[in-house]
Structures are given as structure tokens and as C-alpha cells.
mmCIF file of N, CA and C in Angstrom:
data_model
loop_
_atom_site.group_PDB
_atom_site.id
_atom_site.type_symbol
_atom_site.label_atom_id
_atom_site.label_comp_id
_atom_site.label_asym_id
_atom_site.label_seq_id
_atom_site.Cartn_x
_atom_site.Cartn_y
_atom_site.Cartn_z
ATOM 1 N N MET A 1137 16.638 4.716 -7.525
ATOM 2 C CA MET A 1137 14.972 5.208 -7.490
ATOM 3 C C MET A 1137 14.221 6.151 -7.989
ATOM 4 N N GLU A 1138 13.502 6.631 -9.176
ATOM 5 C CA GLU A 1138 12.931 7.138 -8.987
ATOM 6 C C GLU A 1138 12.195 7.736 -8.112
ATOM 7 N N ASN A 1139 11.564 9.627 -8.176
ATOM 8 C CA ASN A 1139 11.180 10.482 -7.086
ATOM 9 C C ASN A 1139 9.830 9.432 -7.070
ATOM 10 N N ILE A 1140 9.356 8.805 -6.124
ATOM 11 C CA ILE A 1140 7.981 8.550 -6.376
ATOM 12 C C ILE A 1140 7.082 9.130 -6.865
ATOM 13 N N ASN A 1141 7.043 10.036 -6.369
ATOM 14 C CA ASN A 1141 5.869 11.449 -6.476
ATOM 15 C C ASN A 1141 6.011 11.961 -7.610
ATOM 16 N N SER A 1142 6.701 11.390 -8.795
ATOM 17 C CA SER A 1142 7.089 11.641 -9.876
ATOM 18 C C SER A 1142 5.827 10.614 -10.581
ATOM 19 N N VAL A 1143 6.532 9.860 -10.350
ATOM 20 C CA VAL A 1143 6.513 8.568 -10.933
ATOM 21 C C VAL A 1143 4.799 8.151 -11.621
ATOM 22 N N LEU A 1144 4.208 8.543 -9.719
ATOM 23 C CA LEU A 1144 2.149 8.342 -9.551
ATOM 24 C C LEU A 1144 1.936 9.481 -9.954
ATOM 25 N N PRO A 1145 1.249 8.958 -12.130
ATOM 26 C CA PRO A 1145 0.690 10.803 -12.120
ATOM 27 C C PRO A 1145 -0.829 10.590 -11.071
ATOM 28 N N GLU A 1146 -0.951 11.804 -11.298
ATOM 29 C CA GLU A 1146 -2.162 12.927 -10.005
ATOM 30 C C GLU A 1146 -3.369 12.744 -9.685
ATOM 31 N N GLU A 1147 -3.985 12.226 -11.632
ATOM 32 C CA GLU A 1147 -4.783 11.430 -10.967
ATOM 33 C C GLU A 1147 -4.570 9.719 -10.113
ATOM 34 N N ALA A 1148 -4.334 9.536 -9.828
ATOM 35 C CA ALA A 1148 -4.163 8.279 -9.204
ATOM 36 C C ALA A 1148 -3.767 8.189 -8.876
ATOM 37 N N LYS A 1149 -3.478 9.435 -7.615
ATOM 38 C CA LYS A 1149 -2.562 10.305 -6.532
ATOM 39 C C LYS A 1149 -4.075 10.514 -5.455
ATOM 40 N N GLU A 1150 -4.899 10.507 -6.761
ATOM 41 C CA GLU A 1150 -6.139 11.177 -5.725
ATOM 42 C C GLU A 1150 -7.265 9.633 -5.743
ATOM 43 N N THR A 1151 -6.859 8.840 -5.947
ATOM 44 C CA THR A 1151 -7.745 7.832 -6.505
ATOM 45 C C THR A 1151 -7.357 7.293 -5.322
ATOM 46 N N LEU A 1152 -6.211 7.025 -4.880
ATOM 47 C CA LEU A 1152 -5.594 5.898 -4.459
ATOM 48 C C LEU A 1152 -5.746 6.541 -2.902
ATOM 49 N N SER A 1153 -5.644 8.309 -2.202
ATOM 50 C CA SER A 1153 -5.834 9.116 -1.240
ATOM 51 C C SER A 1153 -7.620 8.812 -1.126
ATOM 52 N N ALA A 1154 -8.153 8.544 -2.218
ATOM 53 C CA ALA A 1154 -9.935 8.339 -1.842
ATOM 54 C C ALA A 1154 -10.321 7.358 -1.155
ATOM 55 N N TYR A 1155 -9.038 6.286 -1.940
ATOM 56 C CA TYR A 1155 -9.788 4.644 -1.474
ATOM 57 C C TYR A 1155 -8.917 4.262 0.231
ATOM 58 N N ILE A 1156 -7.897 5.079 0.578
ATOM 59 C CA ILE A 1156 -7.538 4.590 1.474
ATOM 60 C C ILE A 1156 -8.314 5.318 3.136
ATOM 61 N N ASN A 1157 -8.944 6.608 2.658
ATOM 62 C CA ASN A 1157 -9.726 7.453 3.175
ATOM 63 C C ASN A 1157 -11.323 7.071 2.950
ATOM 64 N N SER A 1158 -12.001 6.221 2.105
ATOM 65 C CA SER A 1158 -13.142 5.794 2.110
ATOM 66 C C SER A 1158 -13.940 5.519 3.224
ATOM 67 N N LYS A 1159 -14.675 6.077 3.550
ATOM 68 C CA LYS A 1159 -15.690 5.820 4.453
ATOM 69 C C LYS A 1159 -17.186 5.175 3.809
ATOM 70 N N SER A 1160 -17.544 5.028 3.086
ATOM 71 C CA SER A 1160 -18.570 4.604 3.111
ATOM 72 C C SER A 1160 -18.734 2.934 1.613
ATOM 73 N N SER A 1161 -19.301 2.279 1.465
ATOM 74 C CA SER A 1161 -19.658 1.301 0.661
ATOM 75 C C SER A 1161 -19.158 1.796 -0.490
ATOM 76 N N ASP A 1162 -19.814 3.175 -0.972
ATOM 77 C CA ASP A 1162 -20.471 3.339 -2.151
ATOM 78 C C ASP A 1162 -19.050 4.275 -2.492
ATOM 79 N N SER A 1163 -18.082 4.728 -1.929
ATOM 80 C CA SER A 1163 -16.961 5.739 -1.929
ATOM 81 C C SER A 1163 -16.026 4.800 -2.570
ATOM 82 N N LEU A 1164 -15.882 3.450 -1.919
ATOM 83 C CA LEU A 1164 -14.971 3.260 -1.858
ATOM 84 C C LEU A 1164 -15.141 2.292 -3.177
ATOM 85 N N LEU A 1165 -16.725 1.745 -3.698
ATOM 86 C CA LEU A 1165 -16.620 0.827 -4.990
ATOM 87 C C LEU A 1165 -16.495 2.183 -6.153
ATOM 88 N N ASP A 1166 -16.204 3.173 -6.454
ATOM 89 C CA ASP A 1166 -16.218 4.264 -6.993
ATOM 90 C C ASP A 1166 -14.408 4.097 -7.115
ATOM 91 N N CYS A 1167 -13.369 3.456 -5.998
ATOM 92 C CA CYS A 1167 -12.007 3.194 -5.665
ATOM 93 C C CYS A 1167 -11.987 2.143 -6.193
ATOM 94 N N ILE A 1168 -12.359 1.464 -6.298
ATOM 95 C CA ILE A 1168 -11.709 -0.016 -7.014
ATOM 96 C C ILE A 1168 -12.431 -0.443 -8.033
ATOM 97 N N LEU A 1169 -13.605 -0.133 -8.766
ATOM 98 C CA LEU A 1169 -13.732 -0.843 -9.692
ATOM 99 C C LEU A 1169 -14.534 0.152 -10.832
ATOM 100 N N PRO A 1170 -14.355 0.057 -12.232
ATOM 101 C CA PRO A 1170 -14.686 0.741 -13.245
ATOM 102 C C PRO A 1170 -16.047 1.507 -13.068
ATOM 103 N N THR A 1171 -16.421 2.468 -14.055
ATOM 104 C CA THR A 1171 -17.372 2.936 -13.215
ATOM 105 C C THR A 1171 -18.423 2.576 -12.962
ATOM 106 N N SER A 1172 -19.048 1.468 -14.622
ATOM 107 C CA SER A 1172 -20.538 0.638 -15.257
ATOM 108 C C SER A 1172 -20.465 -0.292 -14.645
ATOM 109 N N VAL A 1173 -19.388 -1.024 -13.660
ATOM 110 C CA VAL A 1173 -19.677 -2.113 -13.046
ATOM 111 C C VAL A 1173 -19.547 -1.136 -11.183
ATOM 112 N N ALA A 1174 -18.861 -0.297 -11.005
ATOM 113 C CA ALA A 1174 -19.479 0.461 -9.644
ATOM 114 C C ALA A 1174 -21.181 0.509 -9.507
ATOM 115 N N THR A 1175 -21.874 1.458 -11.139
ATOM 116 C CA THR A 1175 -22.977 1.693 -10.919
ATOM 117 C C THR A 1175 -23.700 0.079 -10.373
ATOM 118 N N GLU A 1176 -23.243 -0.889 -11.548
ATOM 119 C CA GLU A 1176 -24.130 -1.489 -11.279
ATOM 120 C C GLU A 1176 -24.160 -2.511 -9.906
ATOM 121 N N VAL A 1177 -23.418 -2.295 -8.769
ATOM 122 C CA VAL A 1177 -22.804 -2.986 -8.291
ATOM 123 C C VAL A 1177 -24.009 -1.846 -7.197
ATOM 124 N N LYS A 1178 -23.433 -0.426 -7.175
ATOM 125 C CA LYS A 1178 -24.950 0.140 -6.551
ATOM 126 C C LYS A 1178 -26.039 0.213 -6.503
ATOM 127 N N THR A 1179 -26.295 -0.433 -7.800
ATOM 128 C CA THR A 1179 -28.235 -0.609 -7.634
ATOM 129 C C THR A 1179 -28.004 -2.340 -7.512
ATOM 130 N N GLY A 1180 -27.934 -2.941 -6.918
ATOM 131 C CA GLY A 1180 -28.729 -4.265 -6.378
ATOM 132 C C GLY A 1180 -27.528 -5.347 -6.466
ATOM 133 N N LYS A 1181 -26.161 -4.994 -7.630
ATOM 134 C CA LYS A 1181 -26.016 -6.599 -7.201
ATOM 135 C C LYS A 1181 -24.778 -5.937 -6.306
ATOM 136 N N SER A 1182 -24.282 -7.393 -5.553
ATOM 137 C CA SER A 1182 -23.043 -7.603 -4.819
ATOM 138 C C SER A 1182 -21.936 -8.062 -4.728
ATOM 139 N N LEU A 1183 -20.737 -7.435 -4.163
ATOM 140 C CA LEU A 1183 -20.044 -7.589 -4.874
ATOM 141 C C LEU A 1183 -19.048 -8.955 -3.207
ATOM 142 N N LEU A 1184 -18.663 -9.740 -4.010
ATOM 143 C CA LEU A 1184 -17.986 -10.322 -2.459
ATOM 144 C C LEU A 1184 -16.041 -9.845 -2.528
ATOM 145 N N GLY A 1185 -16.288 -10.063 -0.688
ATOM 146 C CA GLY A 1185 -15.025 -9.519 -0.760
ATOM 147 C C GLY A 1185 -14.577 -8.669 0.197
ATOM 148 N N ASP A 1186 -13.617 -8.402 0.885
ATOM 149 C CA ASP A 1186 -13.160 -6.973 1.347
ATOM 150 C C ASP A 1186 -12.148 -6.342 0.900
ATOM 151 N N TYR A 1187 -11.657 -5.383 0.786
ATOM 152 C CA TYR A 1187 -11.171 -4.984 -0.489
ATOM 153 C C TYR A 1187 -10.803 -2.941 0.312
ATOM 154 N N SER A 1188 -11.527 -3.058 1.265
ATOM 155 C CA SER A 1188 -10.688 -1.920 1.544
ATOM 156 C C SER A 1188 -10.006 -2.033 2.439
ATOM 157 N N PHE A 1189 -8.752 -0.712 2.678
ATOM 158 C CA PHE A 1189 -7.834 -0.100 2.848
ATOM 159 C C PHE A 1189 -7.461 -1.043 3.753
ATOM 160 N N GLY A 1190 -8.109 -0.271 5.049
ATOM 161 C CA GLY A 1190 -8.119 -0.737 6.211
ATOM 162 C C GLY A 1190 -9.440 -1.229 6.888
ATOM 163 N N PHE A 1191 -10.112 0.180 7.760
ATOM 164 C CA PHE A 1191 -11.146 -0.657 8.592
ATOM 165 C C PHE A 1191 -12.244 1.011 7.872
ATOM 166 N N MET A 1192 -13.456 0.606 6.947
ATOM 167 C CA MET A 1192 -14.100 1.498 6.660
ATOM 168 C C MET A 1192 -14.977 2.150 7.661
ATOM 169 N N GLY A 1193 -14.632 3.645 7.371
ATOM 170 C CA GLY A 1193 -15.127 4.789 8.148
ATOM 171 C C GLY A 1193 -13.920 5.513 9.039
ATOM 172 N N ALA A 1194 -12.412 4.391 8.585
ATOM 173 C CA ALA A 1194 -11.686 5.179 10.206
ATOM 174 C C ALA A 1194 -11.352 6.350 9.447
ATOM 175 N N THR A 1195 -11.093 7.273 10.845
ATOM 176 C CA THR A 1195 -9.901 8.572 9.848
ATOM 177 C C THR A 1195 -8.447 7.888 9.513
ATOM 178 N N CYS A 1196 -8.328 8.954 8.668
ATOM 179 C CA CYS A 1196 -6.660 8.437 8.760
ATOM 180 C C CYS A 1196 -5.733 9.373 7.620
ATOM 181 N N GLU A 1197 -4.303 9.610 8.711
ATOM 182 C CA GLU A 1197 -3.213 10.846 8.119
ATOM 183 C C GLU A 1197 -1.984 9.961 7.674
ATOM 184 N N ASP A 1198 -1.686 11.134 7.669
ATOM 185 C CA ASP A 1198 0.085 10.493 7.267
ATOM 186 C C ASP A 1198 0.438 9.368 6.186
ATOM 187 N N GLU A 1199 -0.856 9.298 5.341
ATOM 188 C CA GLU A 1199 -0.840 8.469 4.271
ATOM 189 C C GLU A 1199 0.976 8.501 3.689
ATOM 190 N N LYS A 1200 1.795 7.473 2.924
ATOM 191 C CA LYS A 1200 2.598 7.555 2.547
ATOM 192 C C LYS A 1200 3.171 6.541 0.857
ATOM 193 N N VAL A 1201 3.112 6.678 0.104
ATOM 194 C CA VAL A 1201 3.631 6.173 -0.777
ATOM 195 C C VAL A 1201 5.639 5.641 -0.915
ATOM 196 N N LEU A 1202 5.223 4.185 0.291
ATOM 197 C CA LEU A 1202 6.094 4.071 0.537
ATOM 198 C C LEU A 1202 7.334 3.313 -1.063
ATOM 199 N N GLU A 1203 6.780 2.487 -1.837
ATOM 200 C CA GLU A 1203 7.401 2.520 -3.471
ATOM 201 C C GLU A 1203 6.339 2.714 -4.300
ATOM 202 N N CYS A 1204 6.885 2.639 -5.260
ATOM 203 C CA CYS A 1204 6.274 3.053 -5.991
ATOM 204 C C CYS A 1204 6.810 2.408 -7.642
ATOM 205 N N PHE A 1205 6.295 1.631 -7.918
ATOM 206 C CA PHE A 1205 7.059 1.351 -9.938
ATOM 207 C C PHE A 1205 5.795 1.254 -11.082
ATOM 208 N N ALA A 1206 6.441 1.918 -11.875
ATOM 209 C CA ALA A 1206 5.076 1.337 -13.040
ATOM 210 C C ALA A 1206 5.572 -0.048 -13.444
ATOM 211 N N MET A 1207 4.195 -0.472 -14.008
ATOM 212 C CA MET A 1207 4.675 -2.599 -14.236
ATOM 213 C C MET A 1207 4.735 -2.470 -15.636
ATOM 214 N N PRO A 1208 4.839 -3.189 -16.007
ATOM 215 C CA PRO A 1208 5.030 -4.034 -17.168
ATOM 216 C C PRO A 1208 4.429 -4.013 -18.049
ATOM 217 N N GLN A 1209 3.943 -3.501 -19.101
ATOM 218 C CA GLN A 1209 2.616 -4.226 -19.872
ATOM 219 C C GLN A 1209 1.344 -4.951 -19.679
ATOM 220 N N GLU A 1210 2.497 -5.955 -19.921
ATOM 221 C CA GLU A 1210 2.265 -7.672 -20.011
ATOM 222 C C GLU A 1210 0.820 -7.292 -18.144
ATOM 223 N N GLN A 1211 1.966 -7.196 -17.064
ATOM 224 C CA GLN A 1211 1.805 -7.365 -15.418
ATOM 225 C C GLN A 1211 0.617 -6.015 -15.778
ATOM 226 N N TYR A 1212 0.128 -5.397 -15.536
ATOM 227 C CA TYR A 1212 -1.227 -4.963 -15.869
ATOM 228 C C TYR A 1212 -1.815 -5.032 -16.608
ATOM 229 N N GLU A 1213 -1.985 -5.886 -17.663
ATOM 230 C CA GLU A 1213 -3.554 -6.437 -18.828
ATOM 231 C C GLU A 1213 -3.763 -7.404 -17.800
ATOM 232 N N ARG A 1214 -2.437 -7.986 -17.099
ATOM 233 C CA ARG A 1214 -3.153 -9.784 -16.632
ATOM 234 C C ARG A 1214 -3.954 -9.558 -15.400
ATOM 235 N N ILE A 1215 -3.425 -8.916 -14.687
ATOM 236 C CA ILE A 1215 -4.136 -7.952 -13.697
ATOM 237 C C ILE A 1215 -5.631 -7.706 -13.356
ATOM 238 N N GLY A 1216 -5.248 -6.318 -14.332
ATOM 239 C CA GLY A 1216 -7.536 -6.103 -15.367
ATOM 240 C C GLY A 1216 -8.151 -7.612 -15.806
ATOM 241 N N ALA A 1217 -7.492 -8.214 -16.337
ATOM 242 C CA ALA A 1217 -7.692 -9.763 -16.804
ATOM 243 C C ALA A 1217 -8.610 -9.883 -16.009
ATOM 244 N N PHE A 1218 -7.154 -10.197 -14.889
ATOM 245 C CA PHE A 1218 -7.883 -12.012 -13.694
ATOM 246 C C PHE A 1218 -8.986 -10.699 -12.651
ATOM 247 N N TRP A 1219 -8.825 -9.588 -12.899
ATOM 248 C CA TRP A 1219 -10.255 -8.919 -12.100
ATOM 249 C C TRP A 1219 -11.332 -9.008 -13.081
ATOM 250 N N ALA A 1220 -11.072 -8.790 -13.577
ATOM 251 C CA ALA A 1220 -12.421 -8.815 -14.913
ATOM 252 C C ALA A 1220 -13.461 -9.566 -14.779
ATOM 253 N N THR A 1221 -12.336 -10.963 -15.060
ATOM 254 C CA THR A 1221 -12.742 -12.304 -14.699
ATOM 255 C C THR A 1221 -13.599 -12.588 -13.357
ATOM 256 N N GLY A 1222 -12.338 -12.085 -12.129
ATOM 257 C CA GLY A 1222 -13.070 -12.012 -11.344
ATOM 258 C C GLY A 1222 -14.583 -12.054 -10.872
ATOM 259 N N LEU A 1223 -15.134 -10.895 -11.506
ATOM 260 C CA LEU A 1223 -15.863 -9.676 -11.721
ATOM 261 C C LEU A 1223 -17.193 -10.873 -12.160
ATOM 262 N N SER A 1224 -16.510 -10.894 -13.679
ATOM 263 C CA SER A 1224 -17.859 -11.888 -14.474
ATOM 264 C C SER A 1224 -18.615 -12.765 -13.454
ATOM 265 N N ILE A 1225 -17.249 -13.060 -13.174
ATOM 266 C CA ILE A 1225 -17.962 -14.763 -11.952
ATOM 267 C C ILE A 1225 -18.809 -14.198 -11.157
ATOM 268 N N GLN A 1226 -18.866 -13.149 -10.352
ATOM 269 C CA GLN A 1226 -19.970 -13.216 -9.690
ATOM 270 C C GLN A 1226 -21.257 -12.363 -10.584
ATOM 271 N N GLY A 1227 -21.481 -12.108 -11.263
ATOM 272 C CA GLY A 1227 -21.981 -12.380 -12.664
ATOM 273 C C GLY A 1227 -22.378 -10.431 -12.870
ATOM 274 N N LEU A 1228 -20.999 -9.998 -12.905
ATOM 275 C CA LEU A 1228 -21.258 -8.525 -13.246
ATOM 276 C C LEU A 1228 -19.897 -8.915 -15.107
ATOM 277 N N SER A 1229 -21.447 -7.412 -15.487
ATOM 278 C CA SER A 1229 -20.612 -7.074 -16.622
ATOM 279 C C SER A 1229 -19.458 -6.091 -16.760
ATOM 280 N N ALA A 1230 -18.468 -7.146 -16.643
ATOM 281 C CA ALA A 1230 -17.013 -6.491 -16.287
ATOM 282 C C ALA A 1230 -16.187 -6.509 -17.728
ATOM 283 N N ASP A 1231 -16.400 -5.513 -18.764
ATOM 284 C CA ASP A 1231 -15.636 -5.678 -20.223
ATOM 285 C C ASP A 1231 -15.055 -4.433 -19.652
ATOM 286 N N PHE A 1232 -14.067 -4.385 -19.583
ATOM 287 C CA PHE A 1232 -12.626 -3.284 -19.824
ATOM 288 C C PHE A 1232 -11.130 -3.972 -19.638
ATOM 289 N N THR A 1233 -10.508 -2.665 -20.414
ATOM 290 C CA THR A 1233 -9.561 -2.984 -20.200
ATOM 291 C C THR A 1233 -8.461 -2.378 -19.844
ATOM 292 N N VAL A 1234 -7.137 -2.541 -19.178
ATOM 293 C CA VAL A 1234 -6.037 -1.351 -18.753
ATOM 294 C C VAL A 1234 -5.081 -1.263 -19.123
ATOM 295 N N CYS A 1235 -4.919 0.154 -19.113
ATOM 296 C CA CYS A 1235 -3.962 0.811 -20.104
ATOM 297 C C CYS A 1235 -2.925 1.267 -19.452
ATOM 298 N N GLU A 1236 -2.596 1.766 -18.352
ATOM 299 C CA GLU A 1236 -1.303 1.942 -17.299
ATOM 300 C C GLU A 1236 -1.534 1.209 -15.840
ATOM 301 N N GLY A 1237 -0.250 0.513 -15.440
ATOM 302 C CA GLY A 1237 -0.544 0.286 -13.991
ATOM 303 C C GLY A 1237 0.750 0.027 -13.212
ATOM 304 N N TYR A 1238 0.448 0.706 -12.137
ATOM 305 C CA TYR A 1238 1.696 0.952 -11.237
ATOM 306 C C TYR A 1238 1.261 -0.518 -9.545
ATOM 307 N N ASP A 1239 2.641 -0.569 -9.171
ATOM 308 C CA ASP A 1239 2.978 -1.280 -7.866
ATOM 309 C C ASP A 1239 2.899 -0.770 -6.969
ATOM 310 N N VAL A 1240 2.188 -0.151 -5.645
ATOM 311 C CA VAL A 1240 2.243 0.649 -4.823
ATOM 312 C C VAL A 1240 2.420 0.135 -3.399
ATOM 313 N N MET A 1241 3.383 0.304 -2.683
ATOM 314 C CA MET A 1241 3.305 -0.306 -1.656
ATOM 315 C C MET A 1241 2.867 1.543 -0.773
ATOM 316 N N ALA A 1242 1.833 1.157 0.144
ATOM 317 C CA ALA A 1242 1.187 2.537 1.215
ATOM 318 C C ALA A 1242 0.882 2.599 1.978
ATOM 319 N N SER A 1243 0.812 3.085 2.830
ATOM 320 C CA SER A 1243 0.577 2.909 4.511
ATOM 321 C C SER A 1243 -0.064 4.380 4.847
ATOM 322 N N ALA A 1244 -0.385 4.166 5.960
ATOM 323 C CA ALA A 1244 -1.480 5.380 6.522
ATOM 324 C C ALA A 1244 -1.663 5.106 7.825
ATOM 325 N N VAL A 1245 -1.542 6.002 8.799
ATOM 326 C CA VAL A 1245 -2.337 5.151 10.880
ATOM 327 C C VAL A 1245 -4.009 5.944 10.391
ATOM 328 N N CYS A 1246 -4.561 4.667 10.157
ATOM 329 C CA CYS A 1246 -5.699 4.952 10.588
ATOM 330 C C CYS A 1246 -6.604 4.794 12.395
ATOM 331 N N SER A 1247 -7.421 5.280 12.294
ATOM 332 C CA SER A 1247 -8.443 5.339 13.693
ATOM 333 C C SER A 1247 -9.367 5.245 13.541
ATOM 334 N N ILE A 1248 -9.931 3.842 14.809
ATOM 335 C CA ILE A 1248 -11.451 3.938 14.197
ATOM 336 C C ILE A 1248 -11.986 4.104 16.084
ATOM 337 N N GLU A 1249 -12.295 5.209 17.011
ATOM 338 C CA GLU A 1249 -12.859 5.586 18.405
ATOM 339 C C GLU A 1249 -11.286 5.914 18.588
ATOM 340 N N ASP A 1250 -11.070 5.248 20.297
ATOM 341 C CA ASP A 1250 -9.929 5.279 20.555
ATOM 342 C C ASP A 1250 -8.602 4.485 19.913
ATOM 343 N N ASN A 1251 -8.634 3.684 19.113
ATOM 344 C CA ASN A 1251 -7.610 2.604 18.964
ATOM 345 C C ASN A 1251 -6.882 3.422 17.710
ATOM 346 N N ARG A 1252 -5.861 3.423 17.193
ATOM 347 C CA ARG A 1252 -5.038 3.758 16.424
ATOM 348 C C ARG A 1252 -3.722 2.820 15.721
ATOM 349 N N PHE A 1253 -3.924 2.537 13.728
ATOM 350 C CA PHE A 1253 -3.163 1.490 13.812
ATOM 351 C C PHE A 1253 -2.502 2.238 12.422
ATOM 352 N N LYS A 1254 -0.761 1.276 12.185
ATOM 353 C CA LYS A 1254 0.245 1.939 11.546
ATOM 354 C C LYS A 1254 -0.829 0.005 10.263
ATOM 355 N N ILE A 1255 -1.204 1.561 8.842
ATOM 356 C CA ILE A 1255 -1.593 0.072 8.151
ATOM 357 C C ILE A 1255 -0.860 0.177 6.745
ATOM 358 N N THR A 1256 -0.369 -1.088 6.236
ATOM 359 C CA THR A 1256 0.388 -1.077 5.268
ATOM 360 C C THR A 1256 0.482 -1.991 4.187
ATOM 361 N N LYS A 1257 -0.025 -1.626 3.260
ATOM 362 C CA LYS A 1257 -0.671 -3.145 1.932
ATOM 363 C C LYS A 1257 0.591 -2.516 0.353
ATOM 364 N N ARG A 1258 0.226 -3.292 -0.375
ATOM 365 C CA ARG A 1258 0.909 -3.297 -1.168
ATOM 366 C C ARG A 1258 -1.014 -2.910 -2.402
ATOM 367 N N LEU A 1259 -0.985 -2.880 -3.653
ATOM 368 C CA LEU A 1259 -1.700 -1.970 -3.449
ATOM 369 C C LEU A 1259 -1.221 -2.531 -5.774
ATOM 370 N N ALA A 1260 -1.954 -2.242 -6.736
ATOM 371 C CA ALA A 1260 -1.978 -2.220 -7.821
ATOM 372 C C ALA A 1260 -2.939 -0.569 -8.731
ATOM 373 N N VAL A 1261 -2.620 -0.047 -8.539
ATOM 374 C CA VAL A 1261 -2.819 1.477 -9.280
ATOM 375 C C VAL A 1261 -3.180 0.626 -11.092
ATOM 376 N N LEU A 1262 -4.755 0.993 -11.414
ATOM 377 C CA LEU A 1262 -4.605 0.474 -12.207
ATOM 378 C C LEU A 1262 -5.415 1.625 -13.518
ATOM 379 N N ASN A 1263 -4.968 2.399 -14.609
ATOM 380 C CA ASN A 1263 -5.925 2.843 -15.128
ATOM 381 C C ASN A 1263 -6.708 2.388 -16.159
ATOM 382 N N VAL A 1264 -7.866 2.394 -15.760
ATOM 383 C CA VAL A 1264 -8.912 1.975 -17.267
ATOM 384 C C VAL A 1264 -9.530 2.571 -18.309
ATOM 385 N N LYS A 1265 -9.031 2.017 -19.201
ATOM 386 C CA LYS A 1265 -9.008 2.554 -20.575
ATOM 387 C C LYS A 1265 -10.255 3.260 -20.933
ATOM 388 N N ASN A 1266 -10.198 4.499 -21.228
ATOM 389 C CA ASN A 1266 -11.754 5.752 -21.413
ATOM 390 C C ASN A 1266 -12.600 5.693 -20.342
ATOM 391 N N ASP A 1267 -12.048 5.736 -18.937
ATOM 392 C CA ASP A 1267 -12.883 5.156 -17.571
ATOM 393 C C ASP A 1267 -12.223 6.184 -17.081
ATOM 394 N N ARG A 1268 -11.559 5.588 -16.051
ATOM 395 C CA ARG A 1268 -10.920 6.266 -14.418
ATOM 396 C C ARG A 1268 -9.823 4.866 -13.874
ATOM 397 N N TRP A 1269 -9.100 5.846 -12.896
ATOM 398 C CA TRP A 1269 -8.400 4.921 -12.399
ATOM 399 C C TRP A 1269 -9.073 4.369 -11.078
ATOM 400 N N ILE A 1270 -8.411 2.296 -10.926
ATOM 401 C CA ILE A 1270 -9.175 2.152 -10.132
ATOM 402 C C ILE A 1270 -7.741 1.557 -8.787
ATOM 403 N N ILE A 1271 -7.356 1.044 -7.531
ATOM 404 C CA ILE A 1271 -6.707 0.307 -7.263
ATOM 405 C C ILE A 1271 -7.596 -0.686 -6.858
ATOM 406 N N ILE A 1272 -6.767 -1.815 -7.205
ATOM 407 C CA ILE A 1272 -6.960 -3.227 -6.766
ATOM 408 C C ILE A 1272 -5.919 -3.889 -4.927
ATOM 409 N N PRO A 1273 -6.476 -4.238 -4.445
ATOM 410 C CA PRO A 1273 -5.979 -4.218 -3.122
ATOM 411 C C PRO A 1273 -4.715 -5.914 -3.551
ATOM 412 N N SER A 1274 -3.413 -6.080 -3.338
ATOM 413 C CA SER A 1274 -2.760 -7.667 -3.527
ATOM 414 C C SER A 1274 -3.281 -8.229 -2.632
ATOM 415 N N SER A 1275 -2.670 -9.403 -2.716
ATOM 416 C CA SER A 1275 -2.301 -10.471 -1.917
ATOM 417 C C SER A 1275 -1.914 -11.218 -1.460
ATOM 418 N N ASP A 1276 -1.002 -10.251 -1.337
ATOM 419 C CA ASP A 1276 0.734 -10.367 -0.750
ATOM 420 C C ASP A 1276 1.185 -10.134 0.846
ATOM 421 N N MET A 1277 0.019 -10.751 0.816
ATOM 422 C CA MET A 1277 0.780 -11.505 2.846
ATOM 423 C C MET A 1277 1.708 -10.953 3.410
ATOM 424 N N GLU A 1278 3.188 -11.348 2.650
ATOM 425 C CA GLU A 1278 4.215 -10.315 3.373
ATOM 426 C C GLU A 1278 4.012 -8.929 3.261
ATOM 427 N N SER A 1279 3.725 -8.066 2.808
ATOM 428 C CA SER A 1279 4.038 -6.987 2.542
ATOM 429 C C SER A 1279 2.589 -6.369 3.757
ATOM 430 N N THR A 1280 1.745 -7.093 3.571
ATOM 431 C CA THR A 1280 0.504 -6.502 4.551
ATOM 432 C C THR A 1280 0.545 -6.434 5.767
ATOM 433 N N LYS A 1281 0.367 -5.148 6.871
ATOM 434 C CA LYS A 1281 0.645 -4.763 8.051
ATOM 435 C C LYS A 1281 -0.135 -4.204 8.819
ATOM 436 N N ILE A 1282 -1.093 -4.262 9.527
ATOM 437 C CA ILE A 1282 -1.273 -3.740 10.213
ATOM 438 C C ILE A 1282 -0.661 -3.853 11.864
ATOM 439 N N GLU A 1283 0.045 -2.144 12.948
ATOM 440 C CA GLU A 1283 0.094 -2.183 13.549
ATOM 441 C C GLU A 1283 -0.136 -1.478 14.422
ATOM 442 N N PRO A 1284 -0.130 -2.133 15.656
ATOM 443 C CA PRO A 1284 -1.179 -0.938 16.531
ATOM 444 C C PRO A 1284 -0.028 0.317 17.088
ATOM 445 N N ILE A 1285 -0.578 1.108 17.110
ATOM 446 C CA ILE A 1285 0.266 2.383 17.729
ATOM 447 C C ILE A 1285 -0.486 2.886 19.340
ATOM 448 N N PHE A 1286 0.197 2.146 20.156
ATOM 449 C CA PHE A 1286 0.131 2.278 21.629
ATOM 450 C C PHE A 1286 0.319 3.970 22.204
#
């Protein structure tokens, strides 16, 4: 397998780190939605669902990309279209195209108050054409783990 650090583009890595470390709903929206949709949600429309990496406001450390694979074009386009449809169903204007994508398994140790957890999740890291990278959590429950650290 290729060195995972060389596979994921730098801007995508920065978005992934911002996503894992989101401290507010606005910062989370900037990681999971194209710019125009994030702006629409921030100005009054609601987004249904919990899309955070772990616990909003948690302090995260030891971030790791455990797996990273470039997606075939058909797969990232299909995920982007599915995400856009889901947003449209919620009444958001989601007209965007995905032009690149990665299947990423990420983990981090997150602390909230005196509790620490190792969180592992599979994510789609997508490049929205003429906009920015976004993170879409997978519904892959087999790979999603929240393990307490004692």
C-alpha cells in the first residue's frame, strides 16, 4: 500500500483535522458542507443529523489516518449525488459536483471533562468542484468504534 500520508492531499488533511477537532456547529458545518450550503444552514435553515466525529467540543489528540484509498470516480460521484439529494430533501439548495474522493479510516483520542475515548470512523473525504474539501461520515457501523480509555 502507498504511504497514506502521500495519498491524501494537504488541503484534505487540513479539513480532516478541522473536522475531528470541531468545537462548534459552525466549524462542523464548514467541514461537512459545500460553502453555499453551509452558509444557508448558518443563516437559519436546519440540518438534520449528527455528523460530528466524536463529541462536539471535545479536545482531540493523537489523530491518525489508519487507511486511505483513492475512490474510483463512479464511487465519489455517487456519494456526492446521494449527499446532495439528502440535503435537497431537507430543503437546502445542494447543487454541487464532487471531482475527487478518498475512503479514509481515521482515529483520534478525544477527551471531554475527565473522560477519554479512542474514536475510530470511516469517512468519505470529497473535493467539491470549485469549492472545498468536505467530510462525510460513513454509515459503516462495523468500523465505527468508541472505546473508553481508563
